[in-house]
PDB file of C-alpha atoms in Angstrom:
ATOM      1  CA  MET A  76     -21.217  38.942  -4.184  1.00  0.00           C
ATOM      2  CA  PRO A  77     -21.258  35.317  -5.655  1.00  0.00           C
ATOM      3  CA  PRO A  78     -20.744  32.666  -2.947  1.00  0.00           C
ATOM      4  CA  THR A  79     -17.206  31.130  -2.172  1.00  0.00           C
ATOM      5  CA  THR A  80     -16.600  28.032  -3.111  1.00  0.00           C
ATOM      6  CA  HIS A  81     -14.307  26.100  -1.401  1.00  0.00           C
ATOM      7  CA  SER A  82     -12.634  23.077  -3.702  1.00  0.00           C
ATOM      8  CA  ALA A  83     -12.008  19.534  -1.531  1.00  0.00           C
ATOM      9  CA  PRO A  84      -8.968  19.404   0.254  1.00  0.00           C
ATOM     10  CA  SER A  85      -6.051  17.263  -1.823  1.00  0.00           C
ATOM     11  CA  PRO A  86      -5.899  13.149  -0.754  1.00  0.00           C
ATOM     12  CA  VAL A  87      -2.748  12.737   1.602  1.00  0.00           C
ATOM     13  CA  ILE A  88      -0.652  10.340  -0.174  1.00  0.00           C
ATOM     14  CA  ALA A  89       2.095   9.326   1.569  1.00  0.00           C
ATOM     15  CA  GLY A  90       5.255   8.024   0.553  1.00  0.00           C
ATOM     16  CA  LEU A  91       6.750   4.934   1.630  1.00  0.00           C
ATOM     17  CA  LEU A  92       9.911   3.846   0.738  1.00  0.00           C
ATOM     18  CA  LEU A  93      11.405   0.476   1.683  1.00  0.00           C
ATOM     19  CA  ALA A  94      15.372   0.509   2.470  1.00  0.00           C
ATOM     20  CA  ALA A  95      16.033  -1.741   4.364  1.00  0.00           C
ATOM     21  CA  GLY A  96      17.998  -4.395   2.067  1.00  0.00           C
ATOM     22  CA  GLY A  97      21.025  -5.897   3.087  1.00  0.00           C
ATOM     23  CA  GLY A  98      22.262  -6.383  -0.919  1.00  0.00           C
ATOM     24  CA  ARG A  99      23.149  -9.568  -0.257  1.00  0.00           C
ATOM     25  CA  ARG A 100      24.341 -10.635  -3.837  1.00  0.00           C
ATOM     26  CA  LEU A 101      26.218  -7.257  -4.002  1.00  0.00           C
ATOM     27  CA  GLY A 102      28.628  -8.890  -0.934  1.00  0.00           C
ATOM     28  CA  GLY A 103      26.651  -7.383   2.236  1.00  0.00           C
ATOM     29  CA  ARG A 104      26.545  -3.425   0.716  1.00  0.00           C
ATOM     30  CA  PRO A 105      23.129  -1.868   2.310  1.00  0.00           C
ATOM     31  CA  LYS A 106      21.247  -1.016  -0.623  1.00  0.00           C
ATOM     32  CA  ALA A 107      20.579   2.403   0.516  1.00  0.00           C
ATOM     33  CA  LEU A 108      23.884   3.447   1.114  1.00  0.00           C
ATOM     34  CA  LEU A 109      25.032   2.877  -2.547  1.00  0.00           C
ATOM     35  CA  PRO A 110      26.182   5.763  -4.004  1.00  0.00           C
ATOM     36  CA  TYR A 111      24.707   7.652  -6.771  1.00  0.00           C
ATOM     37  CA  ARG A 112      25.712  10.961  -8.133  1.00  0.00           C
ATOM     38  CA  GLY A 113      27.824  11.340  -4.965  1.00  0.00           C
ATOM     39  CA  ARG A 114      25.181  10.832  -2.503  1.00  0.00           C
ATOM     40  CA  PRO A 115      23.471   7.585  -1.056  1.00  0.00           C
ATOM     41  CA  LEU A 116      21.136   6.221  -3.124  1.00  0.00           C
ATOM     42  CA  VAL A 117      18.451   6.287  -0.099  1.00  0.00           C
ATOM     43  CA  GLU A 118      18.567  10.131  -0.582  1.00  0.00           C
ATOM     44  CA  ASN A 119      17.548  10.077  -4.439  1.00  0.00           C
ATOM     45  CA  ALA A 120      14.357   7.985  -3.666  1.00  0.00           C
ATOM     46  CA  VAL A 121      13.173  10.220  -1.015  1.00  0.00           C
ATOM     47  CA  ARG A 122      13.618  13.250  -3.165  1.00  0.00           C
ATOM     48  CA  VAL A 123      11.535  11.385  -5.947  1.00  0.00           C
ATOM     49  CA  LEU A 124       8.904  10.778  -3.592  1.00  0.00           C
ATOM     50  CA  ARG A 125       8.760  14.516  -2.916  1.00  0.00           C
ATOM     51  CA  GLU A 126       8.649  15.525  -6.164  1.00  0.00           C
ATOM     52  CA  ALA A 127       6.023  13.698  -7.013  1.00  0.00           C
ATOM     53  CA  GLY A 128       3.831  15.220  -5.027  1.00  0.00           C
ATOM     54  CA  CYS A 129       3.777  12.520  -1.826  1.00  0.00           C
ATOM     55  CA  GLY A 130       3.983  13.518   1.991  1.00  0.00           C
ATOM     56  CA  PRO A 131       4.683  12.815   4.423  1.00  0.00           C
ATOM     57  CA  VAL A 132       7.414  10.185   3.311  1.00  0.00           C
ATOM     58  CA  HIS A 133       8.034   7.773   5.905  1.00  0.00           C
ATOM     59  CA  VAL A 134      11.163   5.657   5.146  1.00  0.00           C
ATOM     60  CA  VAL A 135      11.900   2.069   6.564  1.00  0.00           C
ATOM     61  CA  LEU A 136      15.361   1.229   7.240  1.00  0.00           C
ATOM     62  CA  GLY A 137      17.317  -2.231   8.319  1.00  0.00           C
ATOM     63  CA  ALA A 138      20.673  -3.442   7.034  1.00  0.00           C
ATOM     64  CA  ALA A 139      22.756  -1.389   9.055  1.00  0.00           C
ATOM     65  CA  ALA A 140      20.265   1.076   9.248  1.00  0.00           C
ATOM     66  CA  ALA A 141      22.676   3.303  12.289  1.00  0.00           C
ATOM     67  CA  GLU A 142      25.264   4.026   9.331  1.00  0.00           C
ATOM     68  CA  VAL A 143      22.655   5.249   6.980  1.00  0.00           C
ATOM     69  CA  ARG A 144      21.055   7.337   9.840  1.00  0.00           C
ATOM     70  CA  GLU A 145      24.335   9.199   9.990  1.00  0.00           C
ATOM     71  CA  ARG A 146      25.449   9.409   6.732  1.00  0.00           C
ATOM     72  CA  ALA A 147      22.216  10.108   4.801  1.00  0.00           C
ATOM     73  CA  ASP A 148      20.411  13.171   4.888  1.00  0.00           C
ATOM     74  CA  LEU A 149      16.876  11.666   5.908  1.00  0.00           C
ATOM     75  CA  SER A 150      15.724  15.340   7.347  1.00  0.00           C
ATOM     76  CA  GLY A 151      11.659  15.726   6.892  1.00  0.00           C
ATOM     77  CA  CYS A 152      11.337  12.133   6.448  1.00  0.00           C
ATOM     78  CA  VAL A 153       9.509   9.848   9.004  1.00  0.00           C
ATOM     79  CA  VAL A 154      12.469   7.034   9.632  1.00  0.00           C
ATOM     80  CA  VAL A 155      11.346   3.858  10.877  1.00  0.00           C
ATOM     81  CA  ASP A 156      13.461   0.590  11.666  1.00  0.00           C
ATOM     82  CA  ASN A 157      12.819  -2.865  11.132  1.00  0.00           C
ATOM     83  CA  PRO A 158      14.703  -5.203  13.490  1.00  0.00           C
ATOM     84  CA  ASP A 159      13.297  -8.056  10.971  1.00  0.00           C
ATOM     85  CA  TRP A 160      14.224  -6.392   8.167  1.00  0.00           C
ATOM     86  CA  ALA A 161      16.398 -10.178   7.221  1.00  0.00           C
ATOM     87  CA  GLN A 162      13.320 -12.013   6.863  1.00  0.00           C
ATOM     88  CA  GLY A 163      11.950  -9.737   3.635  1.00  0.00           C
ATOM     89  CA  MET A 164      10.423  -7.267   1.829  1.00  0.00           C
ATOM     90  CA  GLY A 165       6.904  -8.213   3.594  1.00  0.00           C
ATOM     91  CA  SER A 166       8.301  -7.552   7.074  1.00  0.00           C
ATOM     92  CA  SER A 167       9.735  -3.686   5.588  1.00  0.00           C
ATOM     93  CA  LEU A 168       6.256  -3.255   4.534  1.00  0.00           C
ATOM     94  CA  ARG A 169       3.989  -3.957   7.751  1.00  0.00           C
ATOM     95  CA  VAL A 170       6.616  -1.863   9.608  1.00  0.00           C
ATOM     96  CA  GLY A 171       5.998   1.106   7.432  1.00  0.00           C
ATOM     97  CA  LEU A 172       1.974   0.587   7.327  1.00  0.00           C
ATOM     98  CA  ALA A 173       2.105   0.835  10.441  1.00  0.00           C
ATOM     99  CA  SER A 174       3.760   3.947  11.205  1.00  0.00           C
ATOM    100  CA  LEU A 175       1.435   5.078   8.786  1.00  0.00           C
ATOM    101  CA  ALA A 176      -1.686   4.584  11.325  1.00  0.00           C
ATOM    102  CA  GLY A 177      -3.231   7.899  12.384  1.00  0.00           C
ATOM    103  CA  THR A 178      -1.095   9.930  10.157  1.00  0.00           C
ATOM    104  CA  GLY A 179      -4.463  10.681   8.047  1.00  0.00           C
ATOM    105  CA  ALA A 180      -3.189   9.024   4.484  1.00  0.00           C
ATOM    106  CA  GLY A 181      -5.773   8.295   2.114  1.00  0.00           C
ATOM    107  CA  ALA A 182      -3.047   6.196   0.730  1.00  0.00           C
ATOM    108  CA  ALA A 183       0.657   4.854   0.665  1.00  0.00           C
ATOM    109  CA  LEU A 184       2.488   4.729  -2.430  1.00  0.00           C
ATOM    110  CA  VAL A 185       4.985   2.283  -1.720  1.00  0.00           C
ATOM    111  CA  SER A 186       8.828   2.824  -3.961  1.00  0.00           C
ATOM    112  CA  LEU A 187      11.760   0.757  -3.381  1.00  0.00           C
ATOM    113  CA  VAL A 188      15.276   2.190  -3.141  1.00  0.00           C
ATOM    114  CA  ASP A 189      17.331   0.183  -5.517  1.00  0.00           C
ATOM    115  CA  GLN A 190      15.239   1.482  -8.923  1.00  0.00           C
ATOM    116  CA  PRO A 191      16.294   4.732  -9.573  1.00  0.00           C
ATOM    117  CA  GLY A 192      15.256   4.729 -13.170  1.00  0.00           C
ATOM    118  CA  ILE A 193      11.985   5.468 -11.956  1.00  0.00           C
ATOM    119  CA  GLY A 194      11.636   8.659 -11.368  1.00  0.00           C
ATOM    120  CA  PRO A 195       9.037  11.468 -10.273  1.00  0.00           C
ATOM    121  CA  ALA A 196       6.727  11.441 -13.493  1.00  0.00           C
ATOM    122  CA  ALA A 197       6.018   7.780 -13.095  1.00  0.00           C
ATOM    123  CA  VAL A 198       5.110   8.042  -9.506  1.00  0.00           C
ATOM    124  CA  ALA A 199       3.406  11.097  -9.862  1.00  0.00           C
ATOM    125  CA  ARG A 200       1.347   9.109 -12.773  1.00  0.00           C
ATOM    126  CA  VAL A 201       0.685   6.729 -10.077  1.00  0.00           C
ATOM    127  CA  ARG A 202       0.104   8.961  -7.307  1.00  0.00           C
ATOM    128  CA  GLU A 203      -2.884  10.692  -9.748  1.00  0.00           C
ATOM    129  CA  ALA A 204      -4.881   7.346 -10.461  1.00  0.00           C
ATOM    130  CA  TYR A 205      -5.749   7.408  -6.712  1.00  0.00           C
ATOM    131  CA  ARG A 206      -9.410   7.756  -6.528  1.00  0.00           C
ATOM    132  CA  SER A 207     -10.292   6.615  -2.838  1.00  0.00           C
ATOM    133  CA  PRO A 208      -9.253   5.169   0.042  1.00  0.00           C
ATOM    134  CA  ALA A 209      -9.652   1.769  -1.792  1.00  0.00           C
ATOM    135  CA  SER A 210      -7.658   2.830  -4.487  1.00  0.00           C
ATOM    136  CA  LEU A 211      -5.343  -0.389  -5.607  1.00  0.00           C
ATOM    137  CA  VAL A 212      -2.769   1.226  -8.041  1.00  0.00           C
ATOM    138  CA  ALA A 213       0.404   0.201  -9.923  1.00  0.00           C
ATOM    139  CA  ALA A 214       2.794   1.280 -12.378  1.00  0.00           C
ATOM    140  CA  ALA A 215       2.699  -1.250 -15.508  1.00  0.00           C
ATOM    141  CA  TYR A 216       5.759  -1.269 -17.879  1.00  0.00           C
ATOM    142  CA  GLY A 217       4.814  -3.245 -21.090  1.00  0.00           C
ATOM    143  CA  GLY A 218       1.642  -4.008 -19.525  1.00  0.00           C
ATOM    144  CA  GLU A 219       3.716  -5.515 -16.854  1.00  0.00           C
ATOM    145  CA  ARG A 220       3.125  -4.939 -13.115  1.00  0.00           C
ATOM    146  CA  GLY A 221       5.698  -3.114 -11.407  1.00  0.00           C
ATOM    147  CA  HIS A 222       6.263  -0.696  -8.860  1.00  0.00           C
ATOM    148  CA  PRO A 223       5.254   2.036  -7.626  1.00  0.00           C
ATOM    149  CA  VAL A 224       2.540   0.713  -6.185  1.00  0.00           C
ATOM    150  CA  LEU A 225      -0.384   2.453  -4.189  1.00  0.00           C
ATOM    151  CA  PHE A 226      -2.398   0.988  -1.262  1.00  0.00           C
ATOM    152  CA  GLY A 227      -5.219   3.049  -0.761  1.00  0.00           C
ATOM    153  CA  ALA A 228      -5.527   3.004   3.673  1.00  0.00           C
ATOM    154  CA  ASP A 229      -8.744   0.987   3.726  1.00  0.00           C
ATOM    155  CA  ARG A 230      -6.202  -2.438   2.291  1.00  0.00           C
ATOM    156  CA  TRP A 231      -3.733  -1.683   4.645  1.00  0.00           C
ATOM    157  CA  ALA A 232      -4.776  -3.871   7.473  1.00  0.00           C
ATOM    158  CA  ASP A 233      -5.496  -7.012   4.603  1.00  0.00           C
ATOM    159  CA  ILE A 234      -1.527  -6.419   3.336  1.00  0.00           C
ATOM    160  CA  ALA A 235      -0.396  -6.033   6.562  1.00  0.00           C
ATOM    161  CA  ALA A 236      -1.735  -9.834   7.575  1.00  0.00           C
ATOM    162  CA  THR A 237      -0.520 -10.836   4.209  1.00  0.00           C
ATOM    163  CA  ALA A 238       2.963  -9.333   3.377  1.00  0.00           C
ATOM    164  CA  THR A 239       5.413 -12.284   4.275  1.00  0.00           C
ATOM    165  CA  GLY A 240       8.979 -13.338   3.450  1.00  0.00           C
ATOM    166  CA  ASP A 241      10.044 -11.215   0.121  1.00  0.00           C
ATOM    167  CA  LYS A 242       6.162 -11.198  -1.179  1.00  0.00           C
ATOM    168  CA  GLY A 243       5.426  -8.364  -0.226  1.00  0.00           C
ATOM    169  CA  ALA A 244       1.915  -7.341  -1.381  1.00  0.00           C
ATOM    170  CA  ARG A 245       2.143  -9.863  -3.791  1.00  0.00           C
ATOM    171  CA  VAL A 246      -0.739 -12.260  -2.160  1.00  0.00           C
ATOM    172  CA  HIS A 247      -3.055  -8.957  -2.157  1.00  0.00           C
ATOM    173  CA  LEU A 248      -2.530  -8.016  -5.549  1.00  0.00           C
ATOM    174  CA  THR A 249      -3.282 -11.443  -6.890  1.00  0.00           C
ATOM    175  CA  ASP A 250      -6.226 -11.594  -4.952  1.00  0.00           C
ATOM    176  CA  HIS A 251      -7.958  -8.593  -5.739  1.00  0.00           C
ATOM    177  CA  ALA A 252      -6.637  -7.949  -9.227  1.00  0.00           C
ATOM    178  CA  ALA A 253      -9.696  -7.555 -10.782  1.00  0.00           C
ATOM    179  CA  GLU A 254      -9.778  -4.246  -8.849  1.00  0.00           C
ATOM    180  CA  LEU A 255      -6.053  -3.035  -9.620  1.00  0.00           C
ATOM    181  CA  THR A 256      -5.634  -0.134 -11.503  1.00  0.00           C
ATOM    182  CA  LEU A 257      -2.491  -0.316 -13.596  1.00  0.00           C
ATOM    183  CA  VAL A 258      -0.865   2.957 -14.702  1.00  0.00           C
ATOM    184  CA  GLU A 259       1.609   2.300 -17.723  1.00  0.00           C
ATOM    185  CA  CYS A 260       4.838   4.372 -17.092  1.00  0.00           C
ATOM    186  CA  GLY A 261       7.338   2.614 -19.383  1.00  0.00           C
ATOM    187  CA  ASP A 262       7.619   5.302 -21.559  1.00  0.00           C
ATOM    188  CA  ILE A 263       9.090   7.477 -18.867  1.00  0.00           C
ATOM    189  CA  ALA A 264      10.626   5.144 -16.755  1.00  0.00           C
ATOM    190  CA  GLU A 265      12.959   1.819 -16.481  1.00  0.00           C
ATOM    191  CA  ALA A 266      11.951  -0.913 -13.789  1.00  0.00           C
ATOM    192  CA  PHE A 267      15.485  -2.239 -13.214  1.00  0.00           C
ATOM    193  CA  ASP A 268      16.579  -3.209  -9.692  1.00  0.00           C
ATOM    194  CA  ILE A 269      20.353  -3.114  -8.921  1.00  0.00           C
ATOM    195  CA  ASP A 270      20.538  -6.534  -7.007  1.00  0.00           C
ATOM    196  CA  THR A 271      23.771  -7.962  -8.637  1.00  0.00           C
ATOM    197  CA  PRO A 272      27.158  -6.474  -9.619  1.00  0.00           C
ATOM    198  CA  PRO A 273      27.202  -5.879 -12.671  1.00  0.00           C
ATOM    199  CA  ASP A 274      23.661  -3.652 -12.030  1.00  0.00           C
ATOM    200  CA  LEU A 275      26.092  -1.270 -10.219  1.00  0.00           C
ATOM    201  CA  ALA A 276      26.821   0.419 -13.351  1.00  0.00           C
ATOM    202  CA  ARG A 277      23.337   1.677 -13.867  1.00  0.00           C
ATOM    203  CA  LEU A 278      24.850   4.175 -10.845  1.00  0.00           C
ATOM    204  CA  ALA A 279      27.281   5.708 -12.729  1.00  0.00           C
TER     205      ALA A 279
END
């Protein structure tokens, strides 16, 4: 009999969804609860991560967290609250990365709740660029860096230490630009944000 060969197990790429925003420019409507195809927008973002092969999926809530938990179906997700969500995206990124400690994930693929134009195909393309726990990958649109981004586990401590205000991981991405792999996604996704009342038309 020929010897049995075992392929290496697929790396665990966790999905990390930042969904804490209060929608200040939307009149204080929490972005996670904006209606999209009849359901809260946060459900779409979770579905996208799962269909792209990410798991486990961790969701960081902030504004109206209790209402989001009540109204949105986040079953199967690890849901964590960021009490400091009003300080900006950096605090949510820190909370999310901390929640992944001990999960065995080789990387976190970070997406934003208010970008429904980015679907599973683009997220999967970024996910497939993972090579090691030192990986640093970002989607690009016309060559410009955007979301989602993938952070290998070896980078989490430094990202958490430099993520402040609304900068998120920008400091780390800038400092390590030479190590960043850009994955063009402009052919399969639109990287718009839902930030202002006119943007709500994109949710129709």
